[in-house]
Each structure stands twice: as structure tokens, then as C-alpha cells.
mmCIF file of C-alpha atoms in Angstrom:
data_model
loop_
_atom_site.group_PDB
_atom_site.id
_atom_site.type_symbol
_atom_site.label_atom_id
_atom_site.label_comp_id
_atom_site.label_asym_id
_atom_site.label_seq_id
_atom_site.Cartn_x
_atom_site.Cartn_y
_atom_site.Cartn_z
ATOM 1 C CA MET A 42 36.842 15.771 15.141
ATOM 2 C CA ALA A 43 36.562 17.031 11.642
ATOM 3 C CA LYS A 44 39.539 15.904 9.712
ATOM 4 C CA GLN A 45 40.950 18.768 7.522
ATOM 5 C CA VAL A 46 41.662 17.550 4.050
ATOM 6 C CA LYS A 47 43.698 19.566 1.291
ATOM 7 C CA LEU A 48 42.813 21.070 -1.674
ATOM 8 C CA LYS A 49 44.316 22.934 -5.149
ATOM 9 C CA ALA A 50 42.456 25.593 -6.477
ATOM 10 C CA GLU A 51 43.292 28.292 -8.950
ATOM 11 C CA PRO A 52 42.070 31.926 -9.205
ATOM 12 C CA ARG A 53 38.957 32.166 -10.958
ATOM 13 C CA THR A 54 39.015 35.490 -13.635
ATOM 14 C CA GLU A 55 35.438 34.916 -15.556
ATOM 15 C CA VAL A 56 32.294 34.206 -13.726
ATOM 16 C CA GLY A 57 28.212 34.026 -14.578
ATOM 17 C CA ARG A 58 26.644 31.452 -16.011
ATOM 18 C CA SER A 59 28.437 31.699 -19.366
ATOM 19 C CA ALA A 60 31.851 30.898 -18.121
ATOM 20 C CA ALA A 61 30.191 28.265 -15.553
ATOM 21 C CA ARG A 62 28.843 26.227 -18.439
ATOM 22 C CA LYS A 63 33.063 25.939 -20.146
ATOM 23 C CA LEU A 64 33.599 25.349 -16.609
ATOM 24 C CA LYS A 65 31.489 22.364 -16.366
ATOM 25 C CA ALA A 66 32.248 21.434 -20.253
ATOM 26 C CA ARG A 67 36.002 20.817 -19.012
ATOM 27 C CA GLY A 68 35.449 19.453 -15.839
ATOM 28 C CA VAL A 69 35.254 21.999 -13.210
ATOM 29 C CA ILE A 70 33.808 23.726 -10.265
ATOM 30 C CA PRO A 71 33.507 27.041 -9.819
ATOM 31 C CA ALA A 72 33.696 28.667 -5.456
ATOM 32 C CA ILE A 73 34.675 31.727 -4.253
ATOM 33 C CA ILE A 74 36.547 32.174 -0.593
ATOM 34 C CA TYR A 75 35.191 35.229 1.091
ATOM 35 C CA GLY A 76 36.228 35.790 5.496
ATOM 36 C CA GLY A 77 38.982 36.950 7.020
ATOM 37 C CA LYS A 78 40.946 39.840 6.482
ATOM 38 C CA GLU A 79 41.302 39.285 2.600
ATOM 39 C CA LYS A 80 38.622 40.034 -0.186
ATOM 40 C CA PRO A 81 35.656 37.410 -1.499
ATOM 41 C CA GLN A 82 38.062 35.868 -4.526
ATOM 42 C CA PRO A 83 36.195 33.879 -7.283
ATOM 43 C CA LEU A 84 38.003 29.897 -7.025
ATOM 44 C CA GLN A 85 38.390 27.184 -9.142
ATOM 45 C CA VAL A 86 38.253 23.104 -8.767
ATOM 46 C CA ALA A 87 38.550 20.174 -10.519
ATOM 47 C CA ALA A 88 35.519 18.503 -10.115
ATOM 48 C CA ARG A 89 36.641 14.970 -9.173
ATOM 49 C CA ASP A 90 38.947 16.234 -6.439
ATOM 50 C CA ILE A 91 35.826 18.118 -4.984
ATOM 51 C CA ASN A 92 33.467 14.880 -5.113
ATOM 52 C CA ALA A 93 36.409 12.612 -3.508
ATOM 53 C CA MET A 94 36.458 15.455 -0.963
ATOM 54 C CA MET A 95 32.519 14.845 -0.008
ATOM 55 C CA SER A 96 32.104 11.469 -1.025
ATOM 56 C CA HIS A 97 35.333 11.012 2.278
ATOM 57 C CA ALA A 98 33.269 13.546 4.773
ATOM 58 C CA SER A 99 32.464 11.576 7.910
ATOM 59 C CA GLY A 100 30.424 15.285 9.188
ATOM 60 C CA GLU A 101 28.476 18.423 7.401
ATOM 61 C CA ASN A 102 30.948 20.408 8.951
ATOM 62 C CA ILE A 103 34.517 20.129 6.220
ATOM 63 C CA LEU A 104 37.943 21.858 7.429
ATOM 64 C CA VAL A 105 39.338 22.594 3.857
ATOM 65 C CA GLU A 106 43.646 23.512 3.716
ATOM 66 C CA LEU A 107 43.732 25.232 0.249
ATOM 67 C CA GLU A 108 46.441 25.328 -1.681
ATOM 68 C CA ILE A 109 45.794 28.717 -4.495
ATOM 69 C CA ALA A 110 47.271 28.138 -7.221
ATOM 70 C CA GLY A 111 50.104 31.594 -7.184
ATOM 71 C CA GLU A 112 49.922 32.378 -3.604
ATOM 72 C CA LYS A 113 52.807 31.694 -0.811
ATOM 73 C CA SER A 114 50.738 29.852 2.183
ATOM 74 C CA ASN A 115 48.129 27.755 1.995
ATOM 75 C CA ARG A 116 44.214 29.135 3.487
ATOM 76 C CA THR A 117 42.391 27.307 6.361
ATOM 77 C CA ALA A 118 38.798 27.082 4.993
ATOM 78 C CA LEU A 119 35.558 25.274 6.155
ATOM 79 C CA VAL A 120 32.751 24.495 2.860
ATOM 80 C CA GLN A 121 29.557 27.410 4.016
ATOM 81 C CA GLU A 122 27.872 25.629 1.172
ATOM 82 C CA VAL A 123 27.411 23.336 -1.750
ATOM 83 C CA GLN A 124 25.120 24.412 -3.569
ATOM 84 C CA HIS A 125 23.804 20.913 -6.146
ATOM 85 C CA SER A 126 21.338 20.455 -9.577
ATOM 86 C CA PRO A 127 17.793 20.112 -8.998
ATOM 87 C CA ILE A 128 18.618 17.294 -11.254
ATOM 88 C CA GLY A 129 21.582 15.065 -11.221
ATOM 89 C CA GLY A 130 22.529 16.379 -7.699
ATOM 90 C CA ASP A 131 26.191 16.973 -9.726
ATOM 91 C CA ILE A 132 27.512 19.837 -7.234
ATOM 92 C CA LEU A 133 27.235 23.251 -9.335
ATOM 93 C CA HIS A 134 29.242 25.756 -6.685
ATOM 94 C CA LEU A 135 30.918 25.612 -3.780
ATOM 95 C CA ASP A 136 31.719 28.935 -1.066
ATOM 96 C CA PHE A 137 34.931 28.414 1.784
ATOM 97 C CA HIS A 138 34.624 30.787 4.321
ATOM 98 C CA ALA A 139 38.213 31.697 5.598
ATOM 99 C CA ILE A 140 39.087 30.720 9.261
ATOM 100 C CA SER A 141 41.978 30.804 11.159
ATOM 101 C CA MET A 142 42.874 28.156 13.397
ATOM 102 C CA ASP A 143 43.751 30.350 16.148
ATOM 103 C CA GLU A 144 39.962 32.084 16.719
ATOM 104 C CA THR A 145 37.595 30.637 17.359
ATOM 105 C CA ILE A 146 34.351 29.125 14.874
ATOM 106 C CA GLN A 147 30.531 29.082 15.142
ATOM 107 C CA ALA A 148 28.985 25.772 13.609
ATOM 108 C CA GLU A 149 26.212 23.728 13.691
ATOM 109 C CA VAL A 150 26.656 19.746 14.338
ATOM 110 C CA PRO A 151 24.261 17.213 13.709
ATOM 111 C CA LEU A 152 22.710 15.142 17.477
ATOM 112 C CA GLU A 153 22.688 11.821 17.415
ATOM 113 C CA ALA A 154 20.738 9.797 19.896
ATOM 114 C CA VAL A 155 23.322 6.410 21.002
ATOM 115 C CA GLY A 156 20.950 3.344 22.811
ATOM 116 C CA ILE A 157 17.490 2.409 22.660
ATOM 117 C CA PRO A 158 15.687 3.936 26.035
ATOM 118 C CA ASN A 159 14.488 1.452 28.175
ATOM 119 C CA GLY A 160 11.384 3.490 28.748
ATOM 120 C CA VAL A 161 11.455 1.952 24.768
ATOM 121 C CA LYS A 162 12.493 -1.190 25.037
ATOM 122 C CA ASN A 163 10.780 -2.320 28.273
ATOM 123 C CA PHE A 164 7.309 -0.398 28.195
ATOM 124 C CA GLY A 165 6.765 1.123 24.229
ATOM 125 C CA GLY A 166 7.120 4.528 24.521
ATOM 126 C CA LEU A 167 8.330 6.456 21.714
ATOM 127 C CA LEU A 168 11.412 8.360 21.636
ATOM 128 C CA GLU A 169 11.092 11.988 20.598
ATOM 129 C CA GLN A 170 14.157 14.381 19.035
ATOM 130 C CA SER A 171 13.137 17.675 19.138
ATOM 131 C CA LEU A 172 17.056 19.339 18.462
ATOM 132 C CA ARG A 173 18.545 17.493 15.264
ATOM 133 C CA MET A 174 21.782 19.847 15.092
ATOM 134 C CA LEU A 175 23.582 21.851 17.611
ATOM 135 C CA ALA A 176 25.132 25.244 17.119
ATOM 136 C CA ILE A 177 28.232 25.418 19.054
ATOM 137 C CA GLU A 178 31.448 27.532 19.271
ATOM 138 C CA CYS A 179 35.403 26.134 19.152
ATOM 139 C CA LEU A 180 38.552 26.381 17.870
ATOM 140 C CA PRO A 181 38.582 24.276 13.940
ATOM 141 C CA SER A 182 40.331 21.684 15.455
ATOM 142 C CA ASP A 183 37.981 20.812 18.311
ATOM 143 C CA LEU A 184 34.739 20.949 15.824
ATOM 144 C CA PRO A 185 33.349 17.946 15.887
ATOM 145 C CA ASP A 186 31.545 16.159 12.987
ATOM 146 C CA ARG A 187 28.839 15.450 15.605
ATOM 147 C CA ILE A 188 27.895 15.200 19.071
ATOM 148 C CA THR A 189 26.742 11.945 20.253
ATOM 149 C CA VAL A 190 23.981 11.057 23.350
ATOM 150 C CA ASP A 191 23.837 8.115 25.573
ATOM 151 C CA VAL A 192 19.442 8.180 25.824
ATOM 152 C CA SER A 193 19.530 4.162 26.784
ATOM 153 C CA GLU A 194 19.120 5.621 30.456
ATOM 154 C CA LEU A 195 15.498 7.250 29.551
ATOM 155 C CA ASN A 196 11.850 6.146 30.888
ATOM 156 C CA ILE A 197 8.650 7.441 29.921
ATOM 157 C CA GLY A 198 8.489 10.826 31.037
ATOM 158 C CA ASP A 199 12.335 11.358 31.156
ATOM 159 C CA SER A 200 13.961 14.009 29.106
ATOM 160 C CA ILE A 201 17.438 15.734 27.903
ATOM 161 C CA HIS A 202 18.167 18.940 27.923
ATOM 162 C CA VAL A 203 21.102 20.735 26.084
ATOM 163 C CA ARG A 204 22.122 21.693 29.623
ATOM 164 C CA GLU A 205 22.612 17.783 30.169
ATOM 165 C CA ILE A 206 24.366 16.809 26.708
ATOM 166 C CA GLN A 207 28.134 16.409 27.691
ATOM 167 C CA LEU A 208 30.230 18.128 24.835
ATOM 168 C CA PRO A 209 33.419 17.562 23.746
ATOM 169 C CA SER A 210 36.295 19.009 24.953
ATOM 170 C CA GLY A 211 36.714 22.783 24.009
ATOM 171 C CA VAL A 212 32.889 23.057 22.668
ATOM 172 C CA THR A 213 30.310 25.443 23.950
ATOM 173 C CA SER A 214 27.185 25.691 23.789
ATOM 174 C CA LYS A 215 24.994 28.464 21.579
ATOM 175 C CA VAL A 216 21.851 27.564 22.190
ATOM 176 C CA PRO A 217 19.503 28.050 25.364
ATOM 177 C CA SER A 218 20.178 25.266 28.037
ATOM 178 C CA GLU A 219 17.231 25.275 28.204
ATOM 179 C CA LEU A 220 16.090 23.359 25.307
ATOM 180 C CA THR A 221 14.577 19.564 25.099
ATOM 181 C CA ALA A 222 17.057 17.555 23.016
ATOM 182 C CA PHE A 223 15.079 14.415 23.673
ATOM 183 C CA SER A 224 12.537 12.737 25.117
ATOM 184 C CA VAL A 225 10.852 9.457 25.940
ATOM 185 C CA LEU A 226 6.731 9.339 24.907
ATOM 186 C CA ALA A 227 4.062 7.201 26.206
ATOM 187 C CA PRO A 228 2.903 4.544 23.804
ATOM 188 C CA ILE A 229 -0.538 6.062 22.303
ATOM 189 C CA VAL A 230 -3.309 3.456 22.345
ATOM 190 C CA GLU A 231 -6.225 3.568 20.647
ATOM 191 C CA GLU A 232 -9.457 3.791 22.513
ATOM 192 C CA GLU A 233 -12.492 1.837 21.123
ATOM 193 C CA PRO A 234 -15.379 2.994 19.766
ATOM 194 C CA VAL A 235 -17.739 1.587 22.900
ATOM 195 C CA VAL A 236 -19.797 4.094 23.536
ATOM 196 C CA ALA A 237 -21.846 3.853 18.951
ATOM 197 C CA GLU A 238 -21.871 -0.083 19.692
ATOM 198 C CA ALA A 239 -24.290 1.078 24.052
ATOM 199 C CA GLU A 240 -26.227 3.160 22.737
ATOM 200 C CA ALA A 241 -27.553 0.734 19.658
ATOM 201 C CA ALA A 242 -27.439 -2.193 22.646
ATOM 202 C CA ALA A 243 -30.104 0.504 24.488
ATOM 203 C CA ALA A 244 -31.725 0.785 20.771
ATOM 204 C CA GLY A 245 -32.909 -2.963 20.728
ATOM 205 C CA PRO A 246 -33.001 -4.775 17.822
ATOM 206 C CA GLU A 247 -34.903 -3.199 14.744
ATOM 207 C CA VAL A 248 -37.893 -5.222 14.550
ATOM 208 C CA ILE A 249 -39.285 -6.027 11.074
ATOM 209 C CA THR A 250 -42.944 -6.624 10.358
ATOM 210 C CA GLU A 251 -43.761 -9.280 7.877
ATOM 211 C CA LYS A 252 -46.429 -7.442 4.984
ATOM 212 C CA LYS A 253 -49.736 -9.722 4.977
ATOM 213 C CA ALA A 254 -49.637 -11.951 1.296
ATOM 214 C CA GLU A 255 -53.007 -10.935 -0.791
ATOM 215 C CA PRO A 256 -55.073 -14.217 -1.499
ATOM 216 C CA GLU A 257 -53.871 -16.192 -4.575
ATOM 217 C CA GLY A 258 -56.225 -14.679 -7.588
ATOM 218 C CA ALA A 259 -57.707 -11.995 -5.931
ATOM 219 C CA ALA A 260 -58.132 -8.745 -8.192
ATOM 220 C CA ILE A 261 -56.810 -5.312 -6.367
ATOM 221 C CA PRO A 262 -59.718 -2.970 -7.532
ATOM 222 C CA PRO A 263 -58.065 0.447 -8.710
ATOM 223 C CA PRO A 264 -58.860 3.633 -6.458
ATOM 224 C CA ALA A 265 -61.585 5.170 -7.241
ATOM 225 C CA GLN A 266 -63.785 1.751 -7.220
ATOM 226 C CA LYS A 267 -62.239 1.518 -4.073
ATOM 227 C CA GLU A 268 -63.294 4.697 -2.894
ATOM 228 C CA LYS A 269 -67.163 4.132 -3.659
ATOM 229 C CA GLU A 270 -67.316 0.402 -1.546
ATOM 230 C CA GLN A 271 -66.250 2.772 1.063
ATOM 231 C CA LYS A 272 -69.071 4.935 0.912
ATOM 232 C CA LYS A 273 -71.455 2.480 0.477
#
């Protein structure tokens, strides 16, 4: 299940690019929390705390217990979006989505294949994964980091649909059950160009005639003289 981490934050009064640059110079990252019954609230968090949280995250869904300075109680939230710099990849901004631990949430979690399909191992087939993220609904405490699917029994032509995926307790799928998640395809066999070879063989070998050599010392008459001689 998704690990809940604690994170300290402070209210942020200044907004805009100029304020963001000043925060970055101080080693602080701007953020915002929205959702729930409260109005969206700008925050600021120490960059070292954010980097530590992201480096220890075991999945794409990070459950956070925010300790906001000046507030009596902590707030539970999901990291909704992380904005990175296109150069260097530094974190520029975070969005937190406030949630309640006793209310269901919707999220997308990665699907991962476990094992090597029999059709791949013994018959040279190809494993195709058609669904890499699965939209689910559950309580925050039941939110999984990822969902693993055993594909080792699949033979060529076999598939696993969403309805056949064993979901963790308390988790329900929010996508159509008939969608294909994994399948094993037959190996691709390249056909040899036998048609072109057969046509070449039917045409027979190319015959090259040798030009008769002129006798040594024989003069070659010019075209006009040659024509007069033919008239005689």
C-alpha cells in the first residue's frame, strides 16, 4: 500500500514568478493544496524535504500528512502534480489534493507483469501490454503502490482482461472490465523473397554475345566512303 509520509509546510503569501525565484534562492519550493471543504491555499516547503520524500517514494501515488504552520491539525493529501524544470529536472512546484481518510478516492496505479509467459519462454511469442495504468477507487489507507499480474501461464493467443485481474482488498476498478491488459502474440516470421528468385530462374541466364574482332591493320572506312562502296 502507498506509504504515508509526514511533511512540514508553511503558508505562502507571495505568488508569481518573481516570488518563486526568491523562494528557489532560499531553497524553498512553492506549492498549493486544494480540495475538500477548504479554499485553495498557497504553501511553501523546504526543497530538501521534498527531494527526500520523492526519492523514497515507492510508487506514483504519494500520500502525505501535511503539518502546516499555524494550523491546529494536520491535513491529509495526495501529491497530485509535480512540475519539473525542463533543464536539470529540478522540482519547481507541487500540487497537493486534500482528502479524507474515511472517504474513497480515485487514482491511477501502474500495472506490472510478473513472470515470463509460457508462450514467450518456450514458443518465441511476444508479450504485449495494452494497459499500463489502471484507474481504481478505494479508501486512502487501501491505496496500492502498483498492481502486479502473474502472466507466466499465458500461451500464444492468450489474454488477460481487466475482469480477470486480482485486485487488492478494498480496491475496485473504474475501467471497462472487457479491456485487454496483457496478451501473448505469435512470433513474427519474415518471408523469404522466393517469388523474385523464381522469376529470375524462369527467365534463364543472360546471354552475352561477343563482338567479332576486326583484323589487325584493317582500316575502318568513313561512313560516306562506305556508302559509295555499297552502291557499286
